[in-house]
Coordinates of C-alpha atoms in Angstrom, one line a residue:
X1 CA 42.0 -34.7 -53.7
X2 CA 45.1 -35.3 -51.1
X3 CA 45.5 -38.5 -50.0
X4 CA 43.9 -39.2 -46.7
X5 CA 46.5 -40.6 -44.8
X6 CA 44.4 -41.4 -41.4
X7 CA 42.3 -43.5 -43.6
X8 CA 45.2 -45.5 -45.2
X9 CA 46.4 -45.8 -41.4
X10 CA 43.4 -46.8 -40.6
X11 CA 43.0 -49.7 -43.5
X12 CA 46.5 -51.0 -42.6
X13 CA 45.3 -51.4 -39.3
X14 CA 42.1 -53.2 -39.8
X15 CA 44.1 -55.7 -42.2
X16 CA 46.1 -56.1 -40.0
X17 CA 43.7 -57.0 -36.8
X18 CA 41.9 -59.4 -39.4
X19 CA 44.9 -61.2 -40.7
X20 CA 46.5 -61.7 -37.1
X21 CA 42.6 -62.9 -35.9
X22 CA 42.6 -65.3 -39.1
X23 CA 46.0 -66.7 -38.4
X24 CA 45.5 -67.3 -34.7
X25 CA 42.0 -69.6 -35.3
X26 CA 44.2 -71.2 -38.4
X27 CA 46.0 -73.0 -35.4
X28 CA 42.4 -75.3 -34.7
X29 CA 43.3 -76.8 -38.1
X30 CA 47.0 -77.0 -37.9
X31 CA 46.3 -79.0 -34.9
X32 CA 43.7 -81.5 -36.3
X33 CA 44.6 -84.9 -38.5
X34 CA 41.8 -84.7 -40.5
X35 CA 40.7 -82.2 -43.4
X36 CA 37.4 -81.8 -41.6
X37 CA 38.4 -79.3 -39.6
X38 CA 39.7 -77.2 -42.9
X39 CA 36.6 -78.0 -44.8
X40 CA 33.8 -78.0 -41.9
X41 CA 35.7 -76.6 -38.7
X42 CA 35.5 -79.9 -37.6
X43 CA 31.3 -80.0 -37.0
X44 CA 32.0 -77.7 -34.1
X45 CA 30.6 -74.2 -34.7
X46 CA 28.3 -73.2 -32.0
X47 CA 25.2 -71.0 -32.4
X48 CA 26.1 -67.6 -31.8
X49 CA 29.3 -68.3 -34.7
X50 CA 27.0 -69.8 -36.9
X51 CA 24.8 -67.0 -37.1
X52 CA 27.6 -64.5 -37.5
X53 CA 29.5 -66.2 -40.3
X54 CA 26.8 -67.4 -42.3
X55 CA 25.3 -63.2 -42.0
X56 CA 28.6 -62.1 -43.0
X57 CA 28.8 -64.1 -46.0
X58 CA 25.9 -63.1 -47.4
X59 CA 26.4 -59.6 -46.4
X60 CA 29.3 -58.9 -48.4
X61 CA 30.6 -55.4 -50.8
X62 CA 28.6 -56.4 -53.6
X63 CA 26.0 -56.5 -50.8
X64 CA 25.8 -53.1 -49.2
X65 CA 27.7 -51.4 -52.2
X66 CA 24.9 -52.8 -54.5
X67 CA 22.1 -52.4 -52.8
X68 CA 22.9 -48.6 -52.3
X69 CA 23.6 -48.3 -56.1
X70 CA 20.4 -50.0 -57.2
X71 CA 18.1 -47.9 -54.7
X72 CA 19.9 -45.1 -55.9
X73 CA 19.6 -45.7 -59.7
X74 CA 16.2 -47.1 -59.8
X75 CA 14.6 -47.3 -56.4
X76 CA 13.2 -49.2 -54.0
X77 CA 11.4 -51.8 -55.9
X78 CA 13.9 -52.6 -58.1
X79 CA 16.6 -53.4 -55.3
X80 CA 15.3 -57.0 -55.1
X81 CA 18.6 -59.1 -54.0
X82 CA 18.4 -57.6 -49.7
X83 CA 14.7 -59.3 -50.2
X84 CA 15.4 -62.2 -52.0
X85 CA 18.7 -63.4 -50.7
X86 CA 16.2 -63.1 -47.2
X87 CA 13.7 -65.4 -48.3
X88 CA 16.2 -67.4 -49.4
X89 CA 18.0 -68.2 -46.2
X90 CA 14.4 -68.5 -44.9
X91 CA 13.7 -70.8 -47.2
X92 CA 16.8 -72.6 -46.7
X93 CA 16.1 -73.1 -42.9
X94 CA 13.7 -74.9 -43.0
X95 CA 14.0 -77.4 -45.5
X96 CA 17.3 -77.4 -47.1
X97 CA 19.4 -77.0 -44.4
X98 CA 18.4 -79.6 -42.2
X99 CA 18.2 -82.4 -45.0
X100 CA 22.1 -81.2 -46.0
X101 CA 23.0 -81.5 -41.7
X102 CA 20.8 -84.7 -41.0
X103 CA 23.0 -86.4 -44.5
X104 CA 26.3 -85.7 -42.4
X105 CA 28.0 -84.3 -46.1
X106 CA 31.0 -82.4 -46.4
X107 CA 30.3 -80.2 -48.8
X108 CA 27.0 -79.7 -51.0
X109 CA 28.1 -81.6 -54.3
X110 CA 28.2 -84.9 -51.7
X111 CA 24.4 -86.2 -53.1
X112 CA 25.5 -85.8 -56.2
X113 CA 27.9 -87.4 -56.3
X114 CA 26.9 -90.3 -53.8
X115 CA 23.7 -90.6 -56.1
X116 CA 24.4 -90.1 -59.4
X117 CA 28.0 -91.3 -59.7
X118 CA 31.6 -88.7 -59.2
X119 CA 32.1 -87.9 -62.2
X120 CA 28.5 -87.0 -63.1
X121 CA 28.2 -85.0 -59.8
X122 CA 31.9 -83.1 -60.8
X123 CA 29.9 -81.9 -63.9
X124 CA 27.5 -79.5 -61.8
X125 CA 30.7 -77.8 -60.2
X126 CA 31.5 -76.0 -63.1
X127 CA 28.2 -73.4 -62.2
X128 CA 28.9 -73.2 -59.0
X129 CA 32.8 -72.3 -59.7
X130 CA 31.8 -69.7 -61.7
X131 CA 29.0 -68.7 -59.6
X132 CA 31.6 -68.3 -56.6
X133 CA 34.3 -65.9 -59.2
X134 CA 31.5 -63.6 -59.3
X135 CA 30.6 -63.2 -56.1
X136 CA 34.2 -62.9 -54.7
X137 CA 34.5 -60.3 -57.7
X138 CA 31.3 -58.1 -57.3
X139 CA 32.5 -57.9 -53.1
X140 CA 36.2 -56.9 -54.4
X141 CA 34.9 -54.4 -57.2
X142 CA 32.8 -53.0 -54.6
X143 CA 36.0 -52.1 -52.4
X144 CA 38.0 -50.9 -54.8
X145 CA 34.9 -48.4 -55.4
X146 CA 35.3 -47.3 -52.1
X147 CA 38.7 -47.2 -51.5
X148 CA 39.6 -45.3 -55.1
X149 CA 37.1 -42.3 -54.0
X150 CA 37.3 -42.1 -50.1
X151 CA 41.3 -42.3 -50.3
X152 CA 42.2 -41.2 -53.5
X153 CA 44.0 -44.7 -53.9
X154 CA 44.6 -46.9 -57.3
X155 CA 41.4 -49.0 -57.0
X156 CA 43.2 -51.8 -58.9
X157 CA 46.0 -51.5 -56.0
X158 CA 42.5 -52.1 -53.5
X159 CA 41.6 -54.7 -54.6
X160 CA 44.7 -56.7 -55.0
X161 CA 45.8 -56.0 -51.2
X162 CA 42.4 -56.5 -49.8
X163 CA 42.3 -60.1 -51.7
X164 CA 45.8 -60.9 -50.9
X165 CA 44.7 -60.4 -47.0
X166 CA 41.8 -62.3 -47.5
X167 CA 43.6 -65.4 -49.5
X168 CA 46.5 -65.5 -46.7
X169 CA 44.4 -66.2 -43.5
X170 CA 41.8 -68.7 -45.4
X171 CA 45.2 -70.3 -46.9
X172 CA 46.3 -70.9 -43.9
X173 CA 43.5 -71.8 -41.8
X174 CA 40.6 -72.8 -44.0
X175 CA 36.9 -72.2 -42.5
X176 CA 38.2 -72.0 -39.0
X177 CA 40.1 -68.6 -39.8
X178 CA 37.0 -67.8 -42.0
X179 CA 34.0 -68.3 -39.5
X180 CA 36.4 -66.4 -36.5
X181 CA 36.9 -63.3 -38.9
X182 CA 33.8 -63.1 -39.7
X183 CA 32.4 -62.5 -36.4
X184 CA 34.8 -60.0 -36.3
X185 CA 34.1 -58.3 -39.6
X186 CA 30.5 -58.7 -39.0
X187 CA 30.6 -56.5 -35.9
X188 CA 32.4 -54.0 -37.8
X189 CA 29.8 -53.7 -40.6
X190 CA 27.2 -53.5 -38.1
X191 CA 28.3 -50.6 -36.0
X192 CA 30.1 -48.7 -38.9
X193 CA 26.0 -48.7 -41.4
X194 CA 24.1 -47.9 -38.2
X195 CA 26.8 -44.7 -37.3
X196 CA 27.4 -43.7 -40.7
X197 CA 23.8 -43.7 -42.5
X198 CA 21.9 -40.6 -40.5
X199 CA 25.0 -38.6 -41.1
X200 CA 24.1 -39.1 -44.4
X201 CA 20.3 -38.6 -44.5
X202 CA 20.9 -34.9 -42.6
X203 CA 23.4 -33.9 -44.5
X204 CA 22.5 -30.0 -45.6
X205 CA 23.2 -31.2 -49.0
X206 CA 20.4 -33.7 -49.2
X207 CA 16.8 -33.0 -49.6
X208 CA 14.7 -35.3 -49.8
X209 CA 12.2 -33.9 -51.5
X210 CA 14.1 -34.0 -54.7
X211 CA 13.5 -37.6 -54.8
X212 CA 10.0 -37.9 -53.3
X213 CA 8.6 -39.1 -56.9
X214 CA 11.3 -41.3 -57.3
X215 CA 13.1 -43.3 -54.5
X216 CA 10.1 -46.2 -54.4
X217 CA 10.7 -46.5 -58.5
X218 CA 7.9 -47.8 -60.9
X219 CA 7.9 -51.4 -62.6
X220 CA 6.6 -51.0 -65.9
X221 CA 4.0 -53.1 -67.3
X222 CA 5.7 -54.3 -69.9
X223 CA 8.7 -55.6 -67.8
X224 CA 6.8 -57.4 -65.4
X225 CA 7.6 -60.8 -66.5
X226 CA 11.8 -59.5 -66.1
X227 CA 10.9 -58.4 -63.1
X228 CA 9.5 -61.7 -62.1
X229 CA 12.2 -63.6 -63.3
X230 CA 15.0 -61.3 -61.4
X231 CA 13.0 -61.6 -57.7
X232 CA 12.6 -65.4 -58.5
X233 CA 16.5 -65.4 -59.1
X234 CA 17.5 -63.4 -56.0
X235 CA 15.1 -66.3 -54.1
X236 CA 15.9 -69.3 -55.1
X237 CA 19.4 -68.4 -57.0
X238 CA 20.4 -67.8 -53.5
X239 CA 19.3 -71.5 -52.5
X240 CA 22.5 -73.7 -54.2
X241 CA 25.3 -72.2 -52.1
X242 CA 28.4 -74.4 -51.2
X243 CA 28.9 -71.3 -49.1
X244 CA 26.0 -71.5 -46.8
X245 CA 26.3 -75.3 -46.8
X246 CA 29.8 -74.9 -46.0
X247 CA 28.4 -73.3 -42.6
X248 CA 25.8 -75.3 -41.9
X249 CA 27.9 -78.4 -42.2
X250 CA 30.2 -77.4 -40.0
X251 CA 27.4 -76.7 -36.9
X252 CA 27.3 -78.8 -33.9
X253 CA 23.5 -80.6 -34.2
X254 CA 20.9 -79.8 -36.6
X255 CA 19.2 -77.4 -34.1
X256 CA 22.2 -74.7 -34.4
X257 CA 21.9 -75.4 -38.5
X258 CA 18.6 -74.1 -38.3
X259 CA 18.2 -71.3 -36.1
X260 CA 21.5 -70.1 -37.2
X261 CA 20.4 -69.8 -40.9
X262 CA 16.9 -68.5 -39.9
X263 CA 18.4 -65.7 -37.4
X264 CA 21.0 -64.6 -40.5
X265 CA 17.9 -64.2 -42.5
X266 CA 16.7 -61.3 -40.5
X267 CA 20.2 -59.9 -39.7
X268 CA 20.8 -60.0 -43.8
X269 CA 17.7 -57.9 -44.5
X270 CA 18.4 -55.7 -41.7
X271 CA 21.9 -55.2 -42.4
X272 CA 20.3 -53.7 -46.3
X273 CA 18.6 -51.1 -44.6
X274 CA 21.6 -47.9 -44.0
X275 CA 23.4 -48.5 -47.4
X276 CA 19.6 -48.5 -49.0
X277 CA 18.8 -45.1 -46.9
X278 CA 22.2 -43.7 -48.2
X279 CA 21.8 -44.3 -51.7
X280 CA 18.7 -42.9 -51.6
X281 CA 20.5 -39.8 -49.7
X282 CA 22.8 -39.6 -52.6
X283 CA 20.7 -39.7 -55.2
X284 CA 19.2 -36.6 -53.0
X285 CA 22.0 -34.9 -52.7
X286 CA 22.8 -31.5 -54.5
X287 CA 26.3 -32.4 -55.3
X288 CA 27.3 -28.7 -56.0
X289 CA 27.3 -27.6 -52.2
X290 CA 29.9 -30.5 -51.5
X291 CA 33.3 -30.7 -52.1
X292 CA 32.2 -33.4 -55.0
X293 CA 34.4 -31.8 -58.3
X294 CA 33.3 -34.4 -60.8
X295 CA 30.3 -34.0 -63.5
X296 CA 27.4 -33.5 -61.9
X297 CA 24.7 -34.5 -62.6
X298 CA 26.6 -38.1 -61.9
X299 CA 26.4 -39.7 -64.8
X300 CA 25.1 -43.7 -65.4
X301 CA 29.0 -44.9 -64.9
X302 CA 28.8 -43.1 -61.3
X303 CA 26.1 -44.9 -59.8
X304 CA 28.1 -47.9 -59.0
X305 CA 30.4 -45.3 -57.0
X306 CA 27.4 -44.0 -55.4
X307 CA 28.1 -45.6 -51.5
X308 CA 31.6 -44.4 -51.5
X309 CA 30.7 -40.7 -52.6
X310 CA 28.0 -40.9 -49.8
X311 CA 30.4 -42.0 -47.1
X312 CA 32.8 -39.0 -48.6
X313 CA 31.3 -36.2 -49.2
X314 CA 28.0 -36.5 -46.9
X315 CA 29.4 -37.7 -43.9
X316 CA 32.0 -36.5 -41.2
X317 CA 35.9 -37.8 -42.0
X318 CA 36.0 -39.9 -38.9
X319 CA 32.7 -41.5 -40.0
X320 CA 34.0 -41.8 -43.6
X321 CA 37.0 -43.8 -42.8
X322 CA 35.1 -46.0 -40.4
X323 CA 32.8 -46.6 -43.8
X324 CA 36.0 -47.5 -45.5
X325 CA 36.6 -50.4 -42.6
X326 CA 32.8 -51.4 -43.4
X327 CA 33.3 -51.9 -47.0
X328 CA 36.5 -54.4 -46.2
X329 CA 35.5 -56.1 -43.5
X330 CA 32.2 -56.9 -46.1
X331 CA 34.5 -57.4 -48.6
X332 CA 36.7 -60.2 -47.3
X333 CA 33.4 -61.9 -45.1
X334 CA 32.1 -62.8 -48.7
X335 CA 35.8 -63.1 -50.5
X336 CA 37.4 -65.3 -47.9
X337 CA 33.9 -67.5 -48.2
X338 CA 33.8 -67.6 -52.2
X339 CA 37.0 -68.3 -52.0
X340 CA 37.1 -71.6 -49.9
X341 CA 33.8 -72.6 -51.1
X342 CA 35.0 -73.5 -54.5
X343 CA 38.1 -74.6 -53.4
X344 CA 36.8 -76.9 -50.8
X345 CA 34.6 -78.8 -53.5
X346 CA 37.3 -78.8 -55.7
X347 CA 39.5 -80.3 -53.1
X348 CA 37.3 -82.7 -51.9
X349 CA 34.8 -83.7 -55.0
X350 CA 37.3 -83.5 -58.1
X351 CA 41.0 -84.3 -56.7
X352 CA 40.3 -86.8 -53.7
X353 CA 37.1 -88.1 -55.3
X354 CA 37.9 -88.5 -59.0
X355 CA 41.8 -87.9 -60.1
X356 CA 43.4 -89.1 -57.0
X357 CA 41.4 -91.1 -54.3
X358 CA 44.3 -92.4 -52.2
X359 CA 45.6 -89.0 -51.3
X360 CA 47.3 -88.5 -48.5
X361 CA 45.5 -85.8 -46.0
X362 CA 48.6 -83.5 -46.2
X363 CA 48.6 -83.8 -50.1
X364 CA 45.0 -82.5 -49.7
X365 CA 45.7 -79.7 -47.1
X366 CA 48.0 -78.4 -50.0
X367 CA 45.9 -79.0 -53.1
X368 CA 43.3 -76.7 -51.1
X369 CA 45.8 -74.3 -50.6
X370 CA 46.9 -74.1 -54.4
X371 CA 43.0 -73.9 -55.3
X372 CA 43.0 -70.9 -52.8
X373 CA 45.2 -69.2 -54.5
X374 CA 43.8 -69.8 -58.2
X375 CA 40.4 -69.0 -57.4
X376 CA 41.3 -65.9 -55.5
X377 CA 43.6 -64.2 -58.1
X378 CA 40.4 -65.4 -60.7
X379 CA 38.2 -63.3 -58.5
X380 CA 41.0 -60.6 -58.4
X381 CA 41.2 -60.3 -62.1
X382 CA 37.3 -60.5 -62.6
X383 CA 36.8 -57.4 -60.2
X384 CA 39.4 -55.1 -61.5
X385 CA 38.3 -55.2 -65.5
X386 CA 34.5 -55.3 -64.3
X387 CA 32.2 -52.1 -64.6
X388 CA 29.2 -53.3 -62.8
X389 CA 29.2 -54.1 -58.8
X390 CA 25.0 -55.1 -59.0
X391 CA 25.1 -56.4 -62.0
X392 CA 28.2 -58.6 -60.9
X393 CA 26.0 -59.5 -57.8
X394 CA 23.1 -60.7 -59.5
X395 CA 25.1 -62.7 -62.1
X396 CA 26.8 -65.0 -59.5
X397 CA 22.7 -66.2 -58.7
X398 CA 22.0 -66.4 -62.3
X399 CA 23.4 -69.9 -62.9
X400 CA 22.9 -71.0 -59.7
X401 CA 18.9 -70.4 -60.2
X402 CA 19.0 -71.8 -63.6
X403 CA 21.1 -74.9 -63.5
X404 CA 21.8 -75.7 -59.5
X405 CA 18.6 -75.1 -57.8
X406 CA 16.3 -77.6 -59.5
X407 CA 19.9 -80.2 -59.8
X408 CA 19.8 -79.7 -55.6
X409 CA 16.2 -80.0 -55.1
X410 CA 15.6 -83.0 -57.1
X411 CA 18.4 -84.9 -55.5
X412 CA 17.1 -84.6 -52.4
X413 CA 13.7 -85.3 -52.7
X414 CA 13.0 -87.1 -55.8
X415 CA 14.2 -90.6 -54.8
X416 CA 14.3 -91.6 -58.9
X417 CA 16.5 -88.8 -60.0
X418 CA 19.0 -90.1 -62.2
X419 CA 22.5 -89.4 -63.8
X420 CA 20.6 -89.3 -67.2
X421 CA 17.9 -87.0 -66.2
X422 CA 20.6 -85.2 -64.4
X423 CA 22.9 -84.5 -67.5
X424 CA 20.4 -84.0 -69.9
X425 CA 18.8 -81.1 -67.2
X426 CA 22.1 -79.9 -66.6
X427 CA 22.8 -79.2 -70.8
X428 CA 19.1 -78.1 -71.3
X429 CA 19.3 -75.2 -68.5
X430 CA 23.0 -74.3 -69.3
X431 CA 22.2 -73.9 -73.4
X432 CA 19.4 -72.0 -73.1
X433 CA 20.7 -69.5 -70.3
X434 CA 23.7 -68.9 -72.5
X435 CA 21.6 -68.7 -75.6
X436 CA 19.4 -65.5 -74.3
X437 CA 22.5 -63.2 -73.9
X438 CA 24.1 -61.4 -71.4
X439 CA 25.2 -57.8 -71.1
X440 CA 27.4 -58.4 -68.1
X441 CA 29.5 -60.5 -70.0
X442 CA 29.2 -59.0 -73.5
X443 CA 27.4 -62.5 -74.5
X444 CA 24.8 -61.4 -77.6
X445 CA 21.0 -62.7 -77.6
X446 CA 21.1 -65.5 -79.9
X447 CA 17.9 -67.1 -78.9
X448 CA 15.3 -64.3 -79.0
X449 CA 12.1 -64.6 -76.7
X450 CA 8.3 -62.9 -76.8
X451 CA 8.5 -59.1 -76.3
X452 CA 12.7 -59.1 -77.0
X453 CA 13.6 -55.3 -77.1
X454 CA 15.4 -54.9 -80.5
X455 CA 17.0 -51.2 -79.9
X456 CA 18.3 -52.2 -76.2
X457 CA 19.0 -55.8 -77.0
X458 CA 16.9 -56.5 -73.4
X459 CA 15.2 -59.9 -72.9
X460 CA 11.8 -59.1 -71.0
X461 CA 10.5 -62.5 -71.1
X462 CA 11.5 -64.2 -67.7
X463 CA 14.0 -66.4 -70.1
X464 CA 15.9 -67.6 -66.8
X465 CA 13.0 -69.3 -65.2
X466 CA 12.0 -70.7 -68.0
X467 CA 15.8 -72.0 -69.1
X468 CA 15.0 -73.1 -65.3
X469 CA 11.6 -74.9 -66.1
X470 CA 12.8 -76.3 -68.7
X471 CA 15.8 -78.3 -66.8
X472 CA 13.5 -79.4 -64.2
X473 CA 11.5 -81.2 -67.0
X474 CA 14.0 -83.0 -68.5
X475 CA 15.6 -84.1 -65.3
X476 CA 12.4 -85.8 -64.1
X477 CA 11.0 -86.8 -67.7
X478 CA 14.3 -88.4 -68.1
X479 CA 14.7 -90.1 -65.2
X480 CA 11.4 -91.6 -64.6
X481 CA 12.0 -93.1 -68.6
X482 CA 15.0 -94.5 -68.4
X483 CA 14.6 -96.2 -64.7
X484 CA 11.8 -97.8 -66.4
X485 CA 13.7 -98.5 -69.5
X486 CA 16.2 -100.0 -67.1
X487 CA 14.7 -101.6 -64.3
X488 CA 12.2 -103.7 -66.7
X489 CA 15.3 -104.7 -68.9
X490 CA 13.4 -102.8 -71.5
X491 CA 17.0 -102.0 -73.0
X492 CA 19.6 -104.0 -71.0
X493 CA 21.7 -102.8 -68.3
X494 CA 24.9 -103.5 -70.2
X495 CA 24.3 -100.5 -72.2
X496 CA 23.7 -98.4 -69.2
X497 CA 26.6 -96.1 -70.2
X498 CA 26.5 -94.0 -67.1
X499 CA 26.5 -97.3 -64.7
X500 CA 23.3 -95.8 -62.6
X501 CA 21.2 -99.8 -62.8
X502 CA 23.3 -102.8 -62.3
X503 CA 22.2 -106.4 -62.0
X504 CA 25.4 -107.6 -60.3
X505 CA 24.9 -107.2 -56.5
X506 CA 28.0 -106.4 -53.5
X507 CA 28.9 -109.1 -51.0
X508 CA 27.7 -106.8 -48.7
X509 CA 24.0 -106.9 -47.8
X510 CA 23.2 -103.8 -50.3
X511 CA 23.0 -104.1 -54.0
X512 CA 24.6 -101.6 -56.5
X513 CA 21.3 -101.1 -57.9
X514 CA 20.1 -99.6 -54.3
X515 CA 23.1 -97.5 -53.5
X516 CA 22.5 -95.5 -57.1
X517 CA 19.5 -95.8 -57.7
X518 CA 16.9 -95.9 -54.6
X519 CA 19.5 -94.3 -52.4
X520 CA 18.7 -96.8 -49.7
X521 CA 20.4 -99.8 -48.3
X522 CA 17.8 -102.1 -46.4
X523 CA 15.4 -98.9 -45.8
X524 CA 18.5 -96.8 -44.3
X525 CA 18.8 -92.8 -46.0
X526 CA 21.6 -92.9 -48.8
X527 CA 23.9 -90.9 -46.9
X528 CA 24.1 -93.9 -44.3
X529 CA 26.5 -95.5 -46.5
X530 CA 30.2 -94.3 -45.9
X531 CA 33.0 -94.2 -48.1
X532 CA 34.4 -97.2 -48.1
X533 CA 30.8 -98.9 -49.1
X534 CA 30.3 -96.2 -52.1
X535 CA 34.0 -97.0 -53.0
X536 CA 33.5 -100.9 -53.7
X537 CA 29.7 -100.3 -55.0
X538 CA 32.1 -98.2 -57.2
X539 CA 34.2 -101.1 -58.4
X540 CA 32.2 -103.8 -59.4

């Protein structure tokens, strides 16, 4: 095949349009003397922002290119994530996301930290960094994918220039250059779905017919309880986002936080619908009477490929390369995100927090930048040796299901959750997930679970919500024993190794004891207490 050169045009364009839109809002935060406005735009994001950036970051390549490669594959009830990743912002409306705006945090490791002591809180990063390399490297896979088929270009070569875009404008302008380009991008995947997808479905090529027994799929009986487990990790694995809380930190009131995140819901789901109806269409498809010269049928390796080969060979050219823009403006809406998210806790909860707490704020405007550029050639690496754009998807959730989401929920609303109960969840969850295997990652099954299948080395036992479970137990267990074990001097507080109970009290009007403990200073919310107050509770 000849290498399109409108379509390359066309690319160098777009990137261009996004990197010159991402470098003029990067001058909000070269103006501002506080890294606010690089972490959380300054609180200033209005609504009609809000609801376009926090939409675009969920609906990123691994989005639209995975969702059209698992409907294809195996059909409509196995593509869970468009459904679960909905209920989760749903979810996340209404009770998450106000109690992270109302606390005033920067980013979402804040509680942690505040409650159960910085270096405690530090530990529970390390899921969510890896959780973010994932997601920025199932969105960058998926473009490569696109780009290597529709353009007959190196998809390795993809990749690297689509993240190298990406890294530049959140480099230089942190969330401000994100939230702006996504609106943009946003736009872009919305009109390019809804124009390309019935070009697709009336192609002469496709009959539907041919997959009239198939597109809905089956779920076996006997891999029920997996399929449990995998729509309870799209749910509430899509809960424990520094990403999202990125967003709704940075809104003006509480009111935008909400509606924002409850009107991306809908626009998420909605936005699943035209790659779902063309990977349907291409698993329809006779590829004989198009210009398709690989082995037919496509073989298991293809189906990742499957969107691309749609928007190629079933569609117009014009409506091809407009597909193209609609993979990389998906791309980098999730990318730029991943990539800022983790570099934004790093920034803020490891390096001013823990290793160096008098840093200047241009010493930490640069640290931010270096972490930009780490985590994005991680991601970078991660997509271009990776053979799997769902499976990628649905592995950035996994830990964030099994170890974050019962660490978040617990901290905000169980008032006696402690750093010991807190550590001893956080091993507990992490040892069994890594235990059961994982196929994504070449990881064998060394803990084997009820109805294991031997020959395919396949866990149907819902082994992540019960490694989930299982850290939810310990983490209140723990806690509610040692707080008594404490409080009543049952063992004495001087051999309180993590410093959570401590009988020695501020000369302020608050007592150590309160700020770590109860989370309360004279009945005010924990996250009433500022910096300065955490710092000398810190000290004595």
């Amino acid at each position: 095949m000849a290498v399109n050169i409108p379509g390359i045009v066309a690319v160098v364009v777009f990137y261009v349009a996004i990197l010159v839109i991402g470098v003029i809002a990067g001058r909000k935060t070269s103006k501002s003397t506080s890294n606010e406005a690089v972490l959380v735009a300054d609180r200033s994001l209005g609504m009609i922002v809000s609801i376009f950036t926090i939409t675009a970051t969920m609906v990123g390549g691994g989005y639209i290119n995975g969702s059209a490669e698992s409907a294809a594959s195996n059909g409509l009830l196995q593509t869970q994530a468009p459904v679960g990743y909905c209920f989760a912002l749903l979810i996340a409306a209404f009770t998450y996301a106000p109690k992270m705006r109302q606390g005033g945090y920067i980013t979402m490791f804040d509680p942690f930290q505040l409650k159960y002591g910085k270096k405690v809180g530090a530990i529970l990063f390390i899921p969510q960094f890896l959780g973010d390399l994932f997601w920025a490297a199932a969105t960058l896979a998926a473009l490569g994918a696109t780009i290597s088929i529709i353009l007959d270009m190196n998809a390795t070569l993809a990749i690297i220039l689509s993240a190298a875009v990406a890294i530049i404008y959140t480099f230089l302008g942190g969330l401000y250059s994100v939230a702006y380009t996504d609106v943009i991008q946003l736009i872009f995947i919305a009109v390019g779905l809804v124009v390309a997808f019935p070009f697709a479905l009336t192609n002469s090529a496709v009959d539907l017919s041919r997959v009239s027994d198939t597109y809905v799929g089956t779920v076996p009986v006997y891999t029920l309880g997996a399929y449990i487990d995998t729509a309870l990790l799209c749910v509430f694995g899509g809960i424990p986002w520094q990403a999202l809380y990125q967003r709704v930190l940075a809104c003006k009131d509480l009111r935008v936080a909400k509606v924002s995140t409850l009107v991306a819901s809908v626009f998420s789901f909605s936005l699943a619908v035209p790659p779902v109806i063309m990977g349907i269409a291409g698993s329809a498809a006779d590829w004989n009477a198009t210009g398709y010269e690989g082995e037919i049928p496509l073989p298991p390796g293809m189906w990742s490929f499957i969107l691309p080969l749609t928007l190629n060979y079933l569609t117009p050219v014009g409506v091809g390369i407009v597909g193209i823009g609609v993979v990389a403006a998906a791309v980098m809406s999730s990318a730029d995100s991943c990539i800022l998210s983790a570099s934004s806790v790093f920034t803020k909860n490891i390096y001013a927090d823990i290793i160096r707490p008098k840093s200047t704020e241009k010493e930490l405007m640069w640290v931010l930048r270096i972490t930009v550029l780490v985590v994005g050639v991680l991601g970078t690496l991660i997509a271009i040796f990776s053979n799997t754009i769902y499976g990628l998807y649905l592995l950035c959730s996994d830990l964030m299901y099994v170890v974050l989401f019962p660490q978040l929920t617990l901290v905000l609303w169980m008032e006696n959750s402690n750093a010991y109960g807190s550590l001893t969840g956080f091993v507990v969850s992490l040892s069994l997930r890594l235990l059961s295997g994982e196929p994504v990652l070449g990881l064998p099954p060394l803990l084997k679970y009820p109805f294991f299948e031997e020959g395919a080395g396949i866990q149907l036992f819902p082994f992540r919500t019960f490694a989930m479970l299982m850290g939810t137990i310990c983490i209140v267990v723990v806690s509610l024993v040692t707080n008594k074990l404490f409080v009543d001097e049952i063992i004495p507080r001087k051999y309180d190794v993590l410093k959570c109970y401590r009988q020695r009290t501020c000369k302020r009007r608050y007592s150590v004891t309160d700020f770590y403990v109860h989370g309360k200073e004279n009945g005010e919310p924990m996250m009433a207490l500022n910096d300065e107050k955490a710092n000398e509770a810190e000290k004595l």
